[in-house]
Each structure stands twice: as C-alpha cells, then as structure tokens.
mmCIF file of C-alpha atoms and ligand atoms in Angstrom:
data_model
loop_
_atom_site.group_PDB
_atom_site.id
_atom_site.type_symbol
_atom_site.label_atom_id
_atom_site.label_comp_id
_atom_site.label_asym_id
_atom_site.label_seq_id
_atom_site.Cartn_x
_atom_site.Cartn_y
_atom_site.Cartn_z
ATOM 1 C CA MET A 9 0.000 0.000 0.000
ATOM 2 C CA MET A 10 1.291 3.445 -0.961
ATOM 3 C CA SER A 11 1.996 5.428 2.200
ATOM 4 C CA THR A 12 3.301 8.627 0.629
ATOM 5 C CA ILE A 13 3.005 10.323 -2.745
ATOM 6 C CA PRO A 14 5.112 12.947 -4.496
ATOM 7 C CA VAL A 15 3.226 16.202 -5.045
ATOM 8 C CA SER A 16 4.375 18.924 -7.430
ATOM 9 C CA PHE A 17 2.602 22.240 -7.871
ATOM 10 C CA ARG A 18 3.232 25.952 -8.161
ATOM 11 C CA LEU A 19 3.066 28.060 -5.029
ATOM 12 C CA ASN A 20 3.046 31.812 -5.451
ATOM 13 C CA GLY A 21 4.570 31.390 -8.887
ATOM 14 C CA MET A 22 7.383 29.066 -7.803
ATOM 15 C CA PRO A 23 7.589 25.303 -8.415
ATOM 16 C CA GLN A 24 7.299 23.213 -5.252
ATOM 17 C CA ALA A 25 7.601 19.507 -4.588
ATOM 18 C CA CYS A 26 7.087 17.440 -1.467
ATOM 19 C CA THR A 27 6.360 13.865 -0.490
ATOM 20 C CA VAL A 28 3.413 13.405 1.849
ATOM 21 C CA LYS A 29 0.577 11.027 2.659
ATOM 22 C CA PRO A 30 -2.211 11.326 0.058
ATOM 23 C CA GLU A 31 -4.667 12.497 2.705
ATOM 24 C CA THR A 32 -2.423 15.308 3.908
ATOM 25 C CA ARG A 33 -4.346 18.562 3.654
ATOM 26 C CA LEU A 34 -3.105 21.479 1.593
ATOM 27 C CA SER A 35 -3.309 23.589 4.761
ATOM 28 C CA GLU A 36 -0.814 21.191 6.397
ATOM 29 C CA ILE A 37 1.431 21.140 3.331
ATOM 30 C CA LEU A 38 1.591 24.927 3.342
ATOM 31 C CA ARG A 39 2.122 25.407 7.057
ATOM 32 C CA ASP A 40 4.035 22.294 8.124
ATOM 33 C CA HIS A 41 6.031 21.383 5.025
ATOM 34 C CA LEU A 42 6.588 24.712 3.272
ATOM 35 C CA GLY A 43 6.658 27.186 6.160
ATOM 36 C CA GLN A 44 3.796 29.289 4.771
ATOM 37 C CA SER A 45 1.958 30.244 7.947
ATOM 38 C CA ALA A 46 -0.175 33.192 6.817
ATOM 39 C CA SER A 47 -3.181 31.004 6.013
ATOM 40 C CA LYS A 48 -4.645 29.855 9.317
ATOM 41 C CA THR A 49 -6.353 26.701 10.433
ATOM 42 C CA ALA A 50 -9.271 26.877 12.813
ATOM 43 C CA CYS A 51 -12.250 24.572 12.199
ATOM 44 C CA GLY A 52 -10.420 22.149 9.905
ATOM 45 C CA ILE A 53 -13.723 21.143 8.293
ATOM 46 C CA GLY A 54 -14.390 23.820 5.706
ATOM 47 C CA ARG A 55 -16.636 26.019 7.793
ATOM 48 C CA CYS A 56 -14.615 29.126 8.685
ATOM 49 C CA GLY A 57 -12.496 30.219 5.714
ATOM 50 C CA ALA A 58 -9.422 30.962 7.835
ATOM 51 C CA CYS A 59 -7.391 28.679 5.565
ATOM 52 C CA THR A 60 -8.578 30.206 2.260
ATOM 53 C CA VAL A 61 -6.077 30.142 -0.606
ATOM 54 C CA LEU A 62 -6.441 30.437 -4.367
ATOM 55 C CA LYS A 63 -6.305 27.185 -6.323
ATOM 56 C CA ASP A 64 -6.112 27.881 -10.047
ATOM 57 C CA GLY A 65 -7.501 31.335 -9.310
ATOM 58 C CA VAL A 66 -10.484 30.154 -7.278
ATOM 59 C CA PRO A 67 -10.764 30.577 -3.495
ATOM 60 C CA VAL A 68 -10.791 27.214 -1.712
ATOM 61 C CA ASN A 69 -10.583 26.007 1.855
ATOM 62 C CA ALA A 70 -7.090 24.542 2.047
ATOM 63 C CA CYS A 71 -8.198 22.241 4.886
ATOM 64 C CA LEU A 72 -10.507 20.435 2.450
ATOM 65 C CA VAL A 73 -7.977 19.986 -0.370
ATOM 66 C CA MET A 74 -6.056 16.725 -0.044
ATOM 67 C CA ALA A 75 -2.519 16.228 -1.311
ATOM 68 C CA TRP A 76 -3.661 14.009 -4.152
ATOM 69 C CA GLN A 77 -5.794 16.919 -5.430
ATOM 70 C CA VAL A 78 -2.949 19.453 -5.374
ATOM 71 C CA GLY A 79 -0.631 18.037 -8.057
ATOM 72 C CA GLY A 80 -0.240 20.312 -11.083
ATOM 73 C CA SER A 81 -2.251 23.149 -9.620
ATOM 74 C CA ASP A 82 -1.392 26.789 -9.191
ATOM 75 C CA ILE A 83 -1.737 27.769 -5.534
ATOM 76 C CA VAL A 84 -1.589 31.304 -4.181
ATOM 77 C CA SER A 85 -1.336 31.620 -0.420
ATOM 78 C CA PRO A 86 -1.745 34.922 1.442
ATOM 79 C CA GLU A 87 2.044 35.316 1.194
ATOM 80 C CA GLY A 88 1.730 35.495 -2.596
ATOM 81 C CA LEU A 89 -1.053 38.046 -2.876
ATOM 82 C CA ASP A 90 1.314 40.951 -3.490
ATOM 83 C CA ALA A 91 1.396 39.770 -7.101
ATOM 84 C CA PHE A 92 -2.129 41.183 -7.499
ATOM 85 C CA PRO A 93 -2.696 44.959 -7.564
ATOM 86 C CA GLU A 94 -6.190 44.416 -6.159
ATOM 87 C CA THR A 95 -4.729 43.118 -2.898
ATOM 88 C CA ARG A 96 -3.114 46.456 -2.047
ATOM 89 C CA LEU A 97 -6.511 48.148 -2.327
ATOM 90 C CA VAL A 98 -8.210 45.386 -0.346
ATOM 91 C CA ARG A 99 -5.697 45.846 2.455
ATOM 92 C CA GLN A 100 -6.022 49.644 2.274
ATOM 93 C CA GLY A 101 -9.813 49.514 2.461
ATOM 94 C CA LEU A 102 -9.796 47.081 5.366
ATOM 95 C CA VAL A 103 -7.220 49.129 7.277
ATOM 96 C CA GLU A 104 -9.060 52.403 6.685
ATOM 97 C CA GLU A 105 -12.211 50.884 8.168
ATOM 98 C CA ALA A 106 -10.348 49.166 11.030
ATOM 99 C CA ALA A 107 -11.985 45.988 9.804
ATOM 100 C CA PHE A 108 -10.448 43.439 12.173
ATOM 101 C CA GLN A 109 -9.830 42.951 15.874
ATOM 102 C CA CYS A 110 -7.684 39.871 16.611
ATOM 103 C CA GLY A 111 -6.936 39.457 12.889
ATOM 104 C CA TYR A 112 -6.936 35.660 12.860
ATOM 105 C CA CYS A 113 -9.562 35.579 10.133
ATOM 106 C CA ALA A 114 -8.009 38.403 8.115
ATOM 107 C CA PRO A 115 -5.811 36.460 5.654
ATOM 108 C CA GLY A 116 -8.800 34.400 4.521
ATOM 109 C CA PHE A 117 -10.895 37.516 3.996
ATOM 110 C CA VAL A 118 -8.103 39.199 2.031
ATOM 111 C CA VAL A 119 -7.753 36.157 -0.252
ATOM 112 C CA ALA A 120 -11.518 35.972 -0.834
ATOM 113 C CA LEU A 121 -11.825 39.710 -1.519
ATOM 114 C CA THR A 122 -8.848 39.724 -3.858
ATOM 115 C CA ALA A 123 -10.408 36.887 -5.839
ATOM 116 C CA LEU A 124 -13.730 38.726 -5.993
ATOM 117 C CA LEU A 125 -12.289 42.037 -7.193
ATOM 118 C CA ARG A 126 -10.123 40.325 -9.785
ATOM 119 C CA GLU A 127 -13.205 38.552 -11.108
ATOM 120 C CA ASN A 128 -15.597 41.478 -10.733
ATOM 121 C CA PRO A 129 -14.102 44.976 -10.416
ATOM 122 C CA HIS A 130 -17.631 46.365 -10.106
ATOM 123 C CA ALA A 131 -18.569 44.226 -7.112
ATOM 124 C CA ASP A 132 -21.335 45.740 -4.985
ATOM 125 C CA GLU A 133 -22.397 44.928 -1.435
ATOM 126 C CA THR A 134 -24.464 41.938 -2.542
ATOM 127 C CA ASP A 135 -21.505 40.513 -4.439
ATOM 128 C CA ILE A 136 -19.219 41.152 -1.481
ATOM 129 C CA ARG A 137 -21.531 39.469 1.010
ATOM 130 C CA ALA A 138 -21.894 36.466 -1.317
ATOM 131 C CA ALA A 139 -18.118 36.200 -1.801
ATOM 132 C CA LEU A 140 -17.529 36.306 1.959
ATOM 133 C CA GLU A 141 -20.209 33.772 2.882
ATOM 134 C CA GLY A 142 -17.601 31.145 3.674
ATOM 135 C CA ASN A 143 -15.459 33.384 5.882
ATOM 136 C CA LEU A 144 -16.288 33.605 9.560
ATOM 137 C CA CYS A 145 -15.126 36.222 12.046
ATOM 138 C CA ARG A 146 -15.597 35.682 15.749
ATOM 139 C CA CYS A 147 -14.762 39.246 16.769
ATOM 140 C CA THR A 148 -16.270 41.955 14.632
ATOM 141 C CA GLY A 149 -19.888 41.311 13.734
ATOM 142 C CA TYR A 150 -18.822 41.838 10.087
ATOM 143 C CA HIS A 151 -19.940 45.486 9.714
ATOM 144 C CA SER A 152 -16.387 46.834 9.658
ATOM 145 C CA ILE A 153 -15.283 44.105 7.256
ATOM 146 C CA ILE A 154 -18.099 44.889 4.829
ATOM 147 C CA ARG A 155 -17.305 48.602 5.078
ATOM 148 C CA GLY A 156 -13.643 47.849 4.372
ATOM 149 C CA ALA A 157 -14.552 45.657 1.415
ATOM 150 C CA LEU A 158 -16.814 48.364 -0.010
ATOM 151 C CA ARG A 159 -14.039 50.894 0.483
ATOM 152 C CA ALA A 160 -11.644 48.585 -1.404
ATOM 153 C CA ALA A 161 -14.145 48.165 -4.237
ATOM 154 C CA GLY A 162 -14.495 51.947 -4.410
ATOM 155 C CA LEU A 163 -10.734 52.415 -4.499
ATOM 156 C CA LEU A 164 -10.466 49.887 -7.325
ATOM 157 C CA LEU A 165 -13.112 51.669 -9.401
ATOM 158 C CA GLN A 166 -11.345 54.963 -8.750
ATOM 159 C CA ALA A 167 -8.052 53.440 -9.926
ATOM 160 C CA HIS A 168 -9.685 52.124 -13.108
ATOM 161 C CA GLN A 169 -11.269 55.526 -13.830
ATOM 162 C CA GLN A 170 -7.997 57.371 -13.285
ATOM 163 C CA ALA A 171 -6.164 54.891 -15.519
ATOM 164 C CA ALA A 172 -8.810 55.275 -18.235
ATOM 165 C CA GLN A 173 -8.544 59.078 -18.088
ATOM 166 C CA ALA A 174 -4.766 58.847 -18.357
ATOM 167 C CA GLY A 175 -4.964 56.293 -21.185
ATOM 168 C CA ARG A 176 -3.114 53.710 -19.065
ATOM 169 C CA PRO A 177 -3.960 50.017 -18.842
ATOM 170 C CA THR A 178 -5.050 48.833 -15.357
HETATM 171 FE FE1 FES B 229 -10.335 25.503 6.771
HETATM 172 FE FE2 FES B 229 -11.828 26.446 8.745
HETATM 173 S S1 FES B 229 -9.753 25.812 8.808
HETATM 174 S S2 FES B 229 -12.337 26.283 6.625
HETATM 175 FE FE1 FES B 230 -10.867 38.067 15.247
HETATM 176 FE FE2 FES B 230 -12.012 38.076 12.851
HETATM 177 S S1 FES B 230 -10.992 39.718 13.832
HETATM 178 S S2 FES B 230 -11.737 36.397 14.175
#
C-alpha cells in the first residue's frame, strides 16, 4: 500500500515539490512542510475560511484539499497576494475601516476579496456578502469588514477611472 506520494505544484509562482501522505491537507502542506503560515487553520472542516487560498484562481478552503488533489495546480497563499494589484486596495480599504480585531480571520478575507475584485471589479455589497459567505469572524460582527470591502471596491473603481482618463492600462 502506498503510504506517501510525491506532489508537485506551483506556489506563489514558484515550483514546489514534497512527499506526503495522500490524505495530507493542503493547509498542512503549506504550514508544516513549506513554512507558509499566513493562512490559518481553525475549524479544519471547511466552515470558517481561515485557511482560504487560491487554487487555479479560485478561493478554496485549504483544509478540504487533499494532497492528491494538489498536483499540477497553481496555488496562491496569502504570502503570494502581493502579485495582485487588487490586494493592495483590499488591504487599504480594510485598514481604513479598522476591519479586524484579533486578525486571525483576516488572511482568509483578504484572499476571498482579492479573488472577488479580480473577477468582478464592479462588485457591490451583494456581491461582497456572497463572496464572503464562507469566511467567519468571531470578533467583529462583520460590519467593519463589509465597510472595508466596499471601500476597497471603491478604491479599485477609482483606480480604473484614473487609468482610463490617463490612457493607461489597469
Ligand atoms: Fe479551513 Fe476552517 S480551517 S475552513
Ligand atoms: Fe478576530 Fe475576525 S478579527 S476572528
């Protein structure tokens, strides 16, 4: 019986390879094998979003992705989000609205919001609430997070308008 498998994938644009048990979770691969600790683990059963990463551009709960499902995929952890211009505006909006308290949930929210604004630069409150359905926060009651997300969406629209006026690509 096969006890470990080789897994190769891209993490934040760089090739990675490790040998783990097939049932090892992506959240464990990132944190325990690759030293990427920005994505958090809390529930471990796909209910809280603390472990959210991008898999082939789509937000997923890393605690639900097994090693055998990772091979060949393109993973972006919170450490790799600087590659996306949207992330800077997401962080700015969340900071301006003092969105978080303890911050444990924050990386998952930033990943989910980055994915949303990359997919839909015109995201409104309904879109934002839908995109954040899988992310739980035990501290804030969500109002500040939604305000921060709306602020980020506004900043992104502003950036697109300014770029259009200046004839620059965004
Ligand atoms: Fe993965 Fe909660 S730790 S969803
Ligand atoms: Fe503490 Fe969200 S700020 S869990």
